Every structure is written in C-alpha cells, then in structure tokens.
Coordinates of C-alpha atoms and ligand atoms in Angstrom, one line a residue:
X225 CA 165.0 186.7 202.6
X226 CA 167.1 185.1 199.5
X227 CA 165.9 187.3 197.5
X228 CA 167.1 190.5 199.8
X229 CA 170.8 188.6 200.1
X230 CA 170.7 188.2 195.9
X231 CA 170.2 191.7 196.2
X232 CA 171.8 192.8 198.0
X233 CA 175.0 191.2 196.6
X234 CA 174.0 192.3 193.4
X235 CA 173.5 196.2 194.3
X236 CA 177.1 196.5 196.1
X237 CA 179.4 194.1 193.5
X238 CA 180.5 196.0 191.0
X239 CA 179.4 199.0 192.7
X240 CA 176.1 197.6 191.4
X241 CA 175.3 194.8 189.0
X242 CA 171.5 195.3 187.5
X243 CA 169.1 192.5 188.6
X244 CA 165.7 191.4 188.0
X245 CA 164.2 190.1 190.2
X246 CA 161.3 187.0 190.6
X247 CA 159.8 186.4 193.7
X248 CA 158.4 183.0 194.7
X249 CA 156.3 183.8 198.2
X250 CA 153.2 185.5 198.5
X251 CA 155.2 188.3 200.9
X252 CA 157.9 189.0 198.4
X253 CA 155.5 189.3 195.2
X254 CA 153.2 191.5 197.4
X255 CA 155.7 193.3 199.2
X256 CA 159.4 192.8 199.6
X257 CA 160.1 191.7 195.9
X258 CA 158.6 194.8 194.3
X259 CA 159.6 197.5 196.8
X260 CA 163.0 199.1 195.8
X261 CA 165.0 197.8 199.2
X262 CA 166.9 194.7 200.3
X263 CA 167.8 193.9 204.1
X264 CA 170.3 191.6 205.6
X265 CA 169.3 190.4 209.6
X266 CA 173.3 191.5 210.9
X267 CA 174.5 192.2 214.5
X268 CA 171.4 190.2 215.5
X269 CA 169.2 192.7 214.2
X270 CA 166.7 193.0 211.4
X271 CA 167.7 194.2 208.0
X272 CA 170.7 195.9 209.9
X273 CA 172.6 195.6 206.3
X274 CA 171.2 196.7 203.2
X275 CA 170.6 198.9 200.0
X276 CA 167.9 201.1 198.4
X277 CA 168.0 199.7 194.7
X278 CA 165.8 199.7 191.7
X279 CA 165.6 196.8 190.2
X280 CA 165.9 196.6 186.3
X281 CA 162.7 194.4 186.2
X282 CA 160.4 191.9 188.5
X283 CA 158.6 189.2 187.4
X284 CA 155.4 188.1 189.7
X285 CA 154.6 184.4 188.5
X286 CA 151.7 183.6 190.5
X287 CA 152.5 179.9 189.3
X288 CA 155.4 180.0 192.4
X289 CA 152.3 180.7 194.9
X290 CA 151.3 177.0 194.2
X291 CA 154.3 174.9 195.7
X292 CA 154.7 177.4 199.3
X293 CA 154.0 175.9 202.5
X294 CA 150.5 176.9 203.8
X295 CA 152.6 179.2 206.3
X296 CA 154.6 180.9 203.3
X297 CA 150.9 181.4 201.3
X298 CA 149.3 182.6 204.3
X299 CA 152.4 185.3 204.9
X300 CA 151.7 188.0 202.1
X301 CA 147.8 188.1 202.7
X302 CA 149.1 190.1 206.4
X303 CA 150.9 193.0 204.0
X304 CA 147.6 192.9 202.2
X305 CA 145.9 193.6 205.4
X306 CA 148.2 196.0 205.7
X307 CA 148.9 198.1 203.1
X308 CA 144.7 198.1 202.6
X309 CA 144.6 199.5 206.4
X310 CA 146.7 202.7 205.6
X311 CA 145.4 203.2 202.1
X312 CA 142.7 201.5 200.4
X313 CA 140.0 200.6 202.6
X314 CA 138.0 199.0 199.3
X315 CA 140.7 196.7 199.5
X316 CA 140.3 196.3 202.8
X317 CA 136.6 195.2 202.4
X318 CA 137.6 193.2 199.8
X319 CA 139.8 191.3 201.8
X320 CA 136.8 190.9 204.0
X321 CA 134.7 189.4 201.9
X322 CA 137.1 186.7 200.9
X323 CA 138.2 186.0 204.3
X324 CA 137.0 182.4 204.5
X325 CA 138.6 181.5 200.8
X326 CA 141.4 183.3 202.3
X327 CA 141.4 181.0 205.5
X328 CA 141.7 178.1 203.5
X329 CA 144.2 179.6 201.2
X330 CA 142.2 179.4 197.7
X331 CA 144.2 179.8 195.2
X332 CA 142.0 183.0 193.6
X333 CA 141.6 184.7 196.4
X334 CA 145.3 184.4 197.6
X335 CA 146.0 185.8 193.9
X336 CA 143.5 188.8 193.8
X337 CA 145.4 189.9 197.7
X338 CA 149.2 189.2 195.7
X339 CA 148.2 191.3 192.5
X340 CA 146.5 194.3 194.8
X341 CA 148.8 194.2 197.4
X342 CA 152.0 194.3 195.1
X343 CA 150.2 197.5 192.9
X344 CA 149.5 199.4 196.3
X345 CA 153.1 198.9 198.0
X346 CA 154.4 199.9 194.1
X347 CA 151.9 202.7 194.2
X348 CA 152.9 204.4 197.4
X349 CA 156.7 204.2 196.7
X350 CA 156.5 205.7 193.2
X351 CA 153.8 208.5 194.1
X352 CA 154.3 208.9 197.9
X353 CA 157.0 211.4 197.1
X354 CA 160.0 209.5 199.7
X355 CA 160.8 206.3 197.4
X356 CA 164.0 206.2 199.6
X357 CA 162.9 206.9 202.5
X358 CA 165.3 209.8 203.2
X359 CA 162.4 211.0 205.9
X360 CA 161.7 209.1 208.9
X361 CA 157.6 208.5 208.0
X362 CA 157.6 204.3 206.7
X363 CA 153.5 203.8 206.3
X364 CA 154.8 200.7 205.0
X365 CA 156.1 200.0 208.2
X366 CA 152.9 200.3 209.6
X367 CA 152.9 197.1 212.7
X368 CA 156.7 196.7 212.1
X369 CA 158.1 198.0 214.9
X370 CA 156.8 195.3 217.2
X371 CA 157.0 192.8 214.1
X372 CA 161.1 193.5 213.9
X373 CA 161.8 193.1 217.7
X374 CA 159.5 190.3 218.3
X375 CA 161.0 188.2 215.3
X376 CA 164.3 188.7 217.0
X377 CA 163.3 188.0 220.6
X378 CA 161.8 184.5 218.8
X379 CA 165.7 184.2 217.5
X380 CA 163.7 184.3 214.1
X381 CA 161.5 181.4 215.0
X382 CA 158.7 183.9 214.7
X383 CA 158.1 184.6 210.7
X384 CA 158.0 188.0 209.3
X385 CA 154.1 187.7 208.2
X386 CA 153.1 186.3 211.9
X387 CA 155.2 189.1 213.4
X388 CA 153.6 191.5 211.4
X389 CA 150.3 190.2 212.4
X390 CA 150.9 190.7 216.0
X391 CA 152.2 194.1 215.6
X392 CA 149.3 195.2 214.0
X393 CA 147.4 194.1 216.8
X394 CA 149.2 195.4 219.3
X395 CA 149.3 199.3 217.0
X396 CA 145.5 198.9 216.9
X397 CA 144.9 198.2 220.3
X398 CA 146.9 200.6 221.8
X399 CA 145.2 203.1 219.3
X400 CA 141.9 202.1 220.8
X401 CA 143.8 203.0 224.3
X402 CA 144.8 206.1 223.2
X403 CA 141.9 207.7 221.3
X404 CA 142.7 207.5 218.0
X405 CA 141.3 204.2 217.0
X406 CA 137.2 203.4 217.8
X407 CA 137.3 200.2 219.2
X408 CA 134.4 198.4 216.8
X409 CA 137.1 198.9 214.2
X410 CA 139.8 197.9 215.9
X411 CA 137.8 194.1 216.5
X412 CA 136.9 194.5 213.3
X413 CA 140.5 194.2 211.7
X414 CA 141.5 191.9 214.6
X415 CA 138.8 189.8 213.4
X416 CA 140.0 189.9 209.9
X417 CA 143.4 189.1 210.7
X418 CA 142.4 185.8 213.0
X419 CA 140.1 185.3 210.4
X420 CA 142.4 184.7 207.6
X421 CA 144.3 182.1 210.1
X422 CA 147.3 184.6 211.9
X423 CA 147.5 184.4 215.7
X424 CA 147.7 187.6 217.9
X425 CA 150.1 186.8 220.2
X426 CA 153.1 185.0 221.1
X427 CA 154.3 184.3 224.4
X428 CA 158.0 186.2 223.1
X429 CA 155.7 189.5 223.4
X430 CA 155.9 189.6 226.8
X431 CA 159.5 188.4 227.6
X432 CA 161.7 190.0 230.0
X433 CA 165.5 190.8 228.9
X434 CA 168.4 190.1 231.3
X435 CA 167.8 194.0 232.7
X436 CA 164.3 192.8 234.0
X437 CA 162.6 194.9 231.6
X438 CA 160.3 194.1 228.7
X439 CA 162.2 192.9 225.6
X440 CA 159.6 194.0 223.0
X441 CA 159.8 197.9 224.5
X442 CA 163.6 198.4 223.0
X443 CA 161.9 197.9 219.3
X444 CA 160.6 201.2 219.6
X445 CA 164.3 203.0 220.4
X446 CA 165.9 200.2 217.6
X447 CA 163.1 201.6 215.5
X448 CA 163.9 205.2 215.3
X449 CA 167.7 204.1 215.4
X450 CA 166.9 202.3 212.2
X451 CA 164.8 205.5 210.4
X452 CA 167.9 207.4 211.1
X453 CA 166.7 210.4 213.7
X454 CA 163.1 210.9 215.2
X455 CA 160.6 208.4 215.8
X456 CA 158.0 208.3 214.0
X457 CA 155.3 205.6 214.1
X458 CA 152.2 204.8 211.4
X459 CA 148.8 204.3 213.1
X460 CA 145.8 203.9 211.6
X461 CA 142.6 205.9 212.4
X462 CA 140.5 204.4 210.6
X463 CA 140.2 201.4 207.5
X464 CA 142.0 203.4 204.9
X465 CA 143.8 206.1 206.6
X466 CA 147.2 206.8 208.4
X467 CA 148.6 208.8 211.3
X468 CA 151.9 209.2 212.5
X469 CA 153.1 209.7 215.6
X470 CA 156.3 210.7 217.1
X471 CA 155.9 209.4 220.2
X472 CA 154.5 206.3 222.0
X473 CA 152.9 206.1 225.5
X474 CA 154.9 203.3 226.9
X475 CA 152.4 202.2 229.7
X476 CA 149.3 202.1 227.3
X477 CA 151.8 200.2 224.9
X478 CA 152.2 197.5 227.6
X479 CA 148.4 197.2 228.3
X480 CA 147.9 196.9 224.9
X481 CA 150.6 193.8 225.0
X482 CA 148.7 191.9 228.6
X483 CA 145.6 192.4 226.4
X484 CA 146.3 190.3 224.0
X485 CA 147.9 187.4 226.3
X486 CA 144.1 186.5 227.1
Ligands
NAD1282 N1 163.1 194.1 201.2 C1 161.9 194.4 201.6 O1 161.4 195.5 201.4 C2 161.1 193.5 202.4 C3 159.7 193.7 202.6 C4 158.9 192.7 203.3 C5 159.5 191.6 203.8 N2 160.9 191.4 203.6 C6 161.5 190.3 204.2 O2 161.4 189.1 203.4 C7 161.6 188.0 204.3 C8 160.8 186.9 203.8 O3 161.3 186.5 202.6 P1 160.6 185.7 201.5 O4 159.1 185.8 201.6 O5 161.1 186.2 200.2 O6 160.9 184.2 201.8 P2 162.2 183.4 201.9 O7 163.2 183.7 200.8 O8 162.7 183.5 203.3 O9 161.6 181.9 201.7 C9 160.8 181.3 202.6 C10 160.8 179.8 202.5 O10 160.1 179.4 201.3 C11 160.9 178.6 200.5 N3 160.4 178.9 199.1 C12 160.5 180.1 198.5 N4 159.8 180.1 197.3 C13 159.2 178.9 197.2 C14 158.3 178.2 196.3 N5 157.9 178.9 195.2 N6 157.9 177.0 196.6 C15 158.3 176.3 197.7 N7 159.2 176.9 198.6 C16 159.6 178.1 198.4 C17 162.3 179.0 200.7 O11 163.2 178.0 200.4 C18 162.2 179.3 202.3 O12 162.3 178.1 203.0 C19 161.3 188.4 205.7 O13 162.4 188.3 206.5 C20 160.9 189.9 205.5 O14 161.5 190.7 206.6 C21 161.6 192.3 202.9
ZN1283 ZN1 156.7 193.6 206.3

C-alpha cells in the first residue's frame, strides 16, 4: 500500500516524477510492485484513486522477505496461486509440491513463488497486448472482485492476500456450480490454498447491508464500475487456463458463499 501512495505521488507531481521502485512484501515483489499501476483506497472504496505508470526501474531484494510478519510472507504466495491458475499450470504444480515448505513459510520456497510469480504478472502485462487495461478483461483480477468488496466490508481488517484467497474460492466454487469448473479441481486448488495456511471464509462474506441485502453482491456492479463499462469476470476452467465471463448468476454466486460458511 506505501508503495502505491509513493507512486502515486510520484506519477501526478510534476505531471510525473520518474521512480523506482523496491518492494519489501512478498505481494508487492510478486505482484503489485512490478505491475505498471498504483491504487489509492478513496471514497471508502478500493484503489478508487490511482495511475497507470511505468516505473523507471524495480528492485526485488528477496533480503526484505526476511523481516515480514508471517501474515505479510504468507500474502504474495495467494498471487502465486493465482497468477499459476490462469496461466502456468507447471507453476501451479510446483506450488503444489512445496506446499508444506510453503505452510511453514521456508525461506526457499517462499523465494522460488516471489521470483515466478513476479516474472508471470511482468509477463502477461508486457505480452498480453492490454498493459493499460484500456479493455475491461483483468486476468490479473482473477478472485478480486469478491477480494475488493470483502476487504472493504472488513473496514480493511481483512488483508488483501486473505481477501484474495476467499475470492478465489468462492470464483472456483461457483464455477463448479455452473459447469465450467470439474469439481476434483476445484478441491484440488482449495486444498492448495488451505494448504499453504489461507482461510476460506470470513464471516464479512455473508453480511447484510443496511438495505437487507448481501453486502458482498454490490462488488460485482463496483467491479464493472471500476473496469470502466461491461463486466467482465476471469474464471478458471482448468489449472492453467482462463475464461471470461460477462455475466454472473447471482443465486449460484450466493450458494457458492453458504458453502463455504461450513
Ligand atoms: N498496484 C497494484 O497493482 C497492486 C497489486 C496487488 C496488490 N496491491 C495492493 O498492495 C497492498 C499491499 O501492499 P504491500 O504488500 O506493499 O504492503 P504494505 O505497504 O501495506 O505493508 C504491509 C505491512 O508490512 C510492513 N512492512 C513492509 N515491508 C516490510 C519489511 N521488509 N519488513 C517488515 N515489515 C515490513 C509495513 O510497514 C506494513 O505494516 C494491498 O492493499 C493490495 O491491494 C496493489
Ligand atoms: Zn491482488
């Protein structure tokens, strides 16, 4: 998050001062801190402020890593998880295999999910052909629209990388629910992703708003206000592969959300 403010400072002073950046968490040097975007929460609302800039240079010192909180080490390994699910399902089974290092948050194995990670989220923005994301398909985004709202319900108690765990749940199992998905898959990520120590739900999932109605459901219409015109939501069909949708069946959504509050 400092490093999005520091950029964002930096990419509007000046009409633009050139930064480099170095990020010092696992979910910046694997994903925010090499992506070409910064994001400000305003207005209550996740990165509501905020610029598409290229940095003049990053620098990943895995040294940072050592000094997080186990939360902030654990963070990055869910944009592993999820970056692998939509396009690299050898790192996916890689992942796999180091699960129980990654449980315990082994240095090695935390780097080898950083260095990956960081090279696939670099990879898809420069050769993905929509760096700035002037269409409304976000792979990266895959989980997030769930992960967004439910951070904000929490009042930001909820953490980005736990948020993103749960709405990758909740996008797999309602996948399952709609035919996309086979449903030995789907336990098979969920099992990765309680494996490596994130929970799959949170009681904010299924609070009610002052209307009566289920807090988490706006994400979907903040979501498509936030790509700028249609909706358009990454699934994943199988380890390794994406889908987008542009539209989402609202009551299999919300049987996907009372399954996981088991
Ligand atoms: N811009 C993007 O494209 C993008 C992508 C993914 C995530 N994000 C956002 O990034 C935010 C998370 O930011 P972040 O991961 O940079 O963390 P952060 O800046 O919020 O820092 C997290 C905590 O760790 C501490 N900390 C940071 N580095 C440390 C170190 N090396 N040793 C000890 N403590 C350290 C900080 O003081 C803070 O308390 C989320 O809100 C997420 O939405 C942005
Ligand atoms: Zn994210």
């Amino acid at each position: 998050a400092f490093l999005d403010l520091v950029g964002f400072a930096a990419s509007t002073a000046h009409r633009g001062i050139r930064h480099i950046r170095v990020p010092t968490t696992t979910l910046s040097q694997g994903d925010g801190g090499v992506g070409v975007k910064n994001g400000v929460n305003y207005f209550g609302k996740k990165n509501w402020v905020g610029t598409f800039t290229i940095p003049f240079a990053i620098i990943n010192d895995l040294n940072f890593i050592r000094t997080l909180a186990d939360g902030a080490k654990r963070d990055g390994i869910i944009e592993g998880i999820k970056v692998a699910l939509i396009r690299d399902r050898g790192f996916f089974e890689d992942i796999e295999k180091n699960a129980a290092a990654l449980a315990s948050l082994d240095e090695d194995a935390l780097e080898m999910v950083i260095l990956r990670s960081a090279e696939q989220h670099v990879d898809h923005i420069a050769t993905a052909g929509d760096p700035f994301e002037l269409g409304s398909a976000r792979p990266l985004d895959f989980g997030h629209w769930v992960a967004h709202k439910l951070e904000q319900i929490s009042g930001f108690s909820i953490g980005h990388g736990e948020a993103v765990a749960i709405g990758m749940a909740v996008d797999l199992l309602y996948s399952v629910r709609k035919g996309i998905l086979a449903e030995e898959t789907c336990e098979r990520v969920l099992a990765l992703i309680e494996g490596v120590g994130f929970a799959l739900y949170a009681d904010e999932l299924l609070r009610r708003d002052d209307a009566g109605q289920w807090a988490i459901l706006r994400g979907l219409e903040e979501f498509r206000e936030h790509l700028g015109g249609e909706l358009t939501v990454t699934l994943v069909p199988a380890i390794g592969e994406k889908l987008e949708v542009h539209e989402m069946d609202v009551q299999l959504v919300l049987e996907a959300l009372h399954e996981l509050d088991r």
